[in-house]
Amino acid sequence: MGRDKHLPLTETVYYILLALHEPAHGYLILQKVEELSGGQVRMAAGTLYGAIENLIKLKFIEPAGSVDSRRKVYVITEAGRTVLSLDFERMSHMLETTRRIWNPDGRERNAEI
């Protein structure tokens, strides 16, 4: 079976989907992405809302009910969970393979892939 056509996810999209494991509005998503990425991913509001539009079109996220009508709240869908899980598995495999054959001190290991 081939790889999902949506993989690999960009780092930004990965963190947005991960941030939406619980419903969140735009500003909270920005905060969660920055926190989850250890400050490595910081987005402008325009970038976030463009990504949100695209993720809704892909059916990876959807609007959720909100008690505050001024804020749109979003949540990850089952399709979003699936693609997030597939990308997590893809990256985990890459890390495991790298650990088997490469040492941080730069010496190669004698291991077969």
PDB file of C-alpha atoms in Angstrom:
ATOM      1  CA  MET A   1       0.000   0.000   0.000  1.00  0.00           C
ATOM      2  CA  GLY A   2       1.315   3.475  -0.895  1.00  0.00           C
ATOM      3  CA  ARG A   3       1.715   6.466   1.326  1.00  0.00           C
ATOM      4  CA  ASP A   4      -1.267   8.757   1.933  1.00  0.00           C
ATOM      5  CA  LYS A   5      -1.177  11.623  -0.580  1.00  0.00           C
ATOM      6  CA  HIS A   6      -1.362  14.166   2.258  1.00  0.00           C
ATOM      7  CA  LEU A   7       1.900  12.980   3.808  1.00  0.00           C
ATOM      8  CA  PRO A   8       4.219  14.243   4.963  1.00  0.00           C
ATOM      9  CA  LEU A   9       2.353  16.934   6.847  1.00  0.00           C
ATOM     10  CA  THR A  10       4.084  20.254   7.239  1.00  0.00           C
ATOM     11  CA  GLU A  11       5.335  20.969  10.726  1.00  0.00           C
ATOM     12  CA  THR A  12       2.716  23.699  11.110  1.00  0.00           C
ATOM     13  CA  VAL A  13      -0.178  21.467  10.055  1.00  0.00           C
ATOM     14  CA  TYR A  14       1.068  18.655  12.291  1.00  0.00           C
ATOM     15  CA  TYR A  15       1.050  20.939  15.327  1.00  0.00           C
ATOM     16  CA  ILE A  16      -2.344  22.458  14.452  1.00  0.00           C
ATOM     17  CA  LEU A  17      -3.908  18.993  14.272  1.00  0.00           C
ATOM     18  CA  LEU A  18      -2.200  17.976  17.493  1.00  0.00           C
ATOM     19  CA  ALA A  19      -3.373  21.174  19.197  1.00  0.00           C
ATOM     20  CA  LEU A  20      -6.954  20.369  18.212  1.00  0.00           C
ATOM     21  CA  HIS A  21      -7.167  17.128  20.182  1.00  0.00           C
ATOM     22  CA  GLU A  22      -9.417  19.363  22.289  1.00  0.00           C
ATOM     23  CA  PRO A  23     -11.669  22.043  20.782  1.00  0.00           C
ATOM     24  CA  ALA A  24      -9.941  25.413  20.493  1.00  0.00           C
ATOM     25  CA  HIS A  25     -10.426  28.850  18.933  1.00  0.00           C
ATOM     26  CA  GLY A  26      -7.833  30.541  16.736  1.00  0.00           C
ATOM     27  CA  TYR A  27      -5.835  32.416  19.365  1.00  0.00           C
ATOM     28  CA  LEU A  28      -5.682  29.336  21.589  1.00  0.00           C
ATOM     29  CA  ILE A  29      -4.471  27.267  18.616  1.00  0.00           C
ATOM     30  CA  LEU A  30      -1.665  29.806  18.057  1.00  0.00           C
ATOM     31  CA  GLN A  31      -0.666  29.512  21.709  1.00  0.00           C
ATOM     32  CA  LYS A  32      -0.836  25.705  21.751  1.00  0.00           C
ATOM     33  CA  VAL A  33       1.219  25.351  18.551  1.00  0.00           C
ATOM     34  CA  GLU A  34       3.939  27.580  19.968  1.00  0.00           C
ATOM     35  CA  GLU A  35       3.904  25.655  23.254  1.00  0.00           C
ATOM     36  CA  LEU A  36       3.853  22.189  21.660  1.00  0.00           C
ATOM     37  CA  SER A  37       6.717  23.114  19.332  1.00  0.00           C
ATOM     38  CA  GLY A  38       8.850  24.497  22.141  1.00  0.00           C
ATOM     39  CA  GLY A  39       8.622  27.941  20.559  1.00  0.00           C
ATOM     40  CA  GLN A  40       9.938  26.700  17.211  1.00  0.00           C
ATOM     41  CA  VAL A  41       6.691  27.301  15.301  1.00  0.00           C
ATOM     42  CA  ARG A  42       5.128  30.734  15.535  1.00  0.00           C
ATOM     43  CA  MET A  43       2.388  31.715  13.127  1.00  0.00           C
ATOM     44  CA  ALA A  44       0.745  34.945  12.188  1.00  0.00           C
ATOM     45  CA  ALA A  45      -3.055  34.963  12.354  1.00  0.00           C
ATOM     46  CA  GLY A  46      -3.315  35.048   8.550  1.00  0.00           C
ATOM     47  CA  THR A  47      -1.187  31.920   8.222  1.00  0.00           C
ATOM     48  CA  LEU A  48      -3.300  30.116  10.805  1.00  0.00           C
ATOM     49  CA  TYR A  49      -6.620  31.003   9.223  1.00  0.00           C
ATOM     50  CA  GLY A  50      -5.363  30.013   5.765  1.00  0.00           C
ATOM     51  CA  ALA A  51      -4.309  26.648   7.207  1.00  0.00           C
ATOM     52  CA  ILE A  52      -7.663  26.281   8.983  1.00  0.00           C
ATOM     53  CA  GLU A  53      -9.539  26.894   5.722  1.00  0.00           C
ATOM     54  CA  ASN A  54      -7.451  24.258   3.965  1.00  0.00           C
ATOM     55  CA  LEU A  55      -7.841  21.736   6.810  1.00  0.00           C
ATOM     56  CA  ILE A  56     -11.624  22.210   6.754  1.00  0.00           C
ATOM     57  CA  LYS A  57     -11.654  21.588   2.979  1.00  0.00           C
ATOM     58  CA  LEU A  58      -9.638  18.401   3.550  1.00  0.00           C
ATOM     59  CA  LYS A  59     -12.101  17.437   6.327  1.00  0.00           C
ATOM     60  CA  PHE A  60      -9.243  17.110   8.842  1.00  0.00           C
ATOM     61  CA  ILE A  61     -10.875  19.629  11.179  1.00  0.00           C
ATOM     62  CA  GLU A  62     -14.367  21.025  11.562  1.00  0.00           C
ATOM     63  CA  PRO A  63     -16.084  23.861  13.377  1.00  0.00           C
ATOM     64  CA  ALA A  64     -17.372  22.883  16.796  1.00  0.00           C
ATOM     65  CA  GLY A  65     -20.110  24.393  18.894  1.00  0.00           C
ATOM     66  CA  SER A  66     -19.107  27.342  21.036  1.00  0.00           C
ATOM     67  CA  VAL A  67     -20.742  29.221  23.880  1.00  0.00           C
ATOM     68  CA  ASP A  68     -18.997  32.396  22.712  1.00  0.00           C
ATOM     69  CA  SER A  69     -20.484  33.462  19.375  1.00  0.00           C
ATOM     70  CA  ARG A  70     -17.553  35.848  18.782  1.00  0.00           C
ATOM     71  CA  ARG A  71     -15.036  33.024  18.509  1.00  0.00           C
ATOM     72  CA  LYS A  72     -15.013  30.137  16.072  1.00  0.00           C
ATOM     73  CA  VAL A  73     -13.997  26.885  17.723  1.00  0.00           C
ATOM     74  CA  TYR A  74     -12.471  23.979  15.800  1.00  0.00           C
ATOM     75  CA  VAL A  75     -11.844  20.306  16.528  1.00  0.00           C
ATOM     76  CA  ILE A  76      -9.945  17.524  14.761  1.00  0.00           C
ATOM     77  CA  THR A  77     -12.070  15.005  12.831  1.00  0.00           C
ATOM     78  CA  GLU A  78     -11.574  11.260  12.511  1.00  0.00           C
ATOM     79  CA  ALA A  79      -9.885  11.837   9.132  1.00  0.00           C
ATOM     80  CA  GLY A  80      -7.580  14.351  10.806  1.00  0.00           C
ATOM     81  CA  ARG A  81      -6.752  11.887  13.580  1.00  0.00           C
ATOM     82  CA  THR A  82      -5.975   9.233  10.976  1.00  0.00           C
ATOM     83  CA  VAL A  83      -3.596  11.415   8.956  1.00  0.00           C
ATOM     84  CA  LEU A  84      -1.936  12.691  12.156  1.00  0.00           C
ATOM     85  CA  SER A  85      -1.437   9.109  13.313  1.00  0.00           C
ATOM     86  CA  LEU A  86      -0.015   8.065   9.923  1.00  0.00           C
ATOM     87  CA  ASP A  87       2.465  10.942   9.979  1.00  0.00           C
ATOM     88  CA  PHE A  88       3.440  10.119  13.557  1.00  0.00           C
ATOM     89  CA  GLU A  89       4.102   6.507  12.502  1.00  0.00           C
ATOM     90  CA  ARG A  90       6.112   7.718   9.491  1.00  0.00           C
ATOM     91  CA  MET A  91       8.302   9.952  11.641  1.00  0.00           C
ATOM     92  CA  SER A  92       8.680   7.284  14.339  1.00  0.00           C
ATOM     93  CA  HIS A  93       9.946   4.843  11.715  1.00  0.00           C
ATOM     94  CA  MET A  94      12.449   7.429  10.481  1.00  0.00           C
ATOM     95  CA  LEU A  95      13.719   8.019  14.022  1.00  0.00           C
ATOM     96  CA  GLU A  96      13.977   4.303  14.824  1.00  0.00           C
ATOM     97  CA  THR A  97      15.859   3.634  11.604  1.00  0.00           C
ATOM     98  CA  THR A  98      18.210   6.544  12.233  1.00  0.00           C
ATOM     99  CA  ARG A  99      18.899   5.400  15.810  1.00  0.00           C
ATOM    100  CA  ARG A 100      19.828   1.936  14.547  1.00  0.00           C
ATOM    101  CA  ILE A 101      22.459   3.154  12.105  1.00  0.00           C
ATOM    102  CA  TRP A 102      23.737   6.489  13.371  1.00  0.00           C
ATOM    103  CA  ASN A 103      25.378   7.610  16.609  1.00  0.00           C
ATOM    104  CA  PRO A 104      25.271  11.244  17.682  1.00  0.00           C
ATOM    105  CA  ASP A 105      29.085  11.257  17.861  1.00  0.00           C
ATOM    106  CA  GLY A 106      29.102  10.768  14.076  1.00  0.00           C
ATOM    107  CA  ARG A 107      30.320   7.175  13.948  1.00  0.00           C
ATOM    108  CA  GLU A 108      28.262   4.822  11.848  1.00  0.00           C
ATOM    109  CA  ARG A 109      26.984   1.605  13.347  1.00  0.00           C
ATOM    110  CA  ASN A 110      27.217  -1.734  11.627  1.00  0.00           C
ATOM    111  CA  ALA A 111      23.522  -2.409  11.315  1.00  0.00           C
ATOM    112  CA  GLU A 112      21.335  -3.493   8.470  1.00  0.00           C
ATOM    113  CA  ILE A 113      18.224  -1.584   7.550  1.00  0.00           C
TER     114      ILE A 113
END
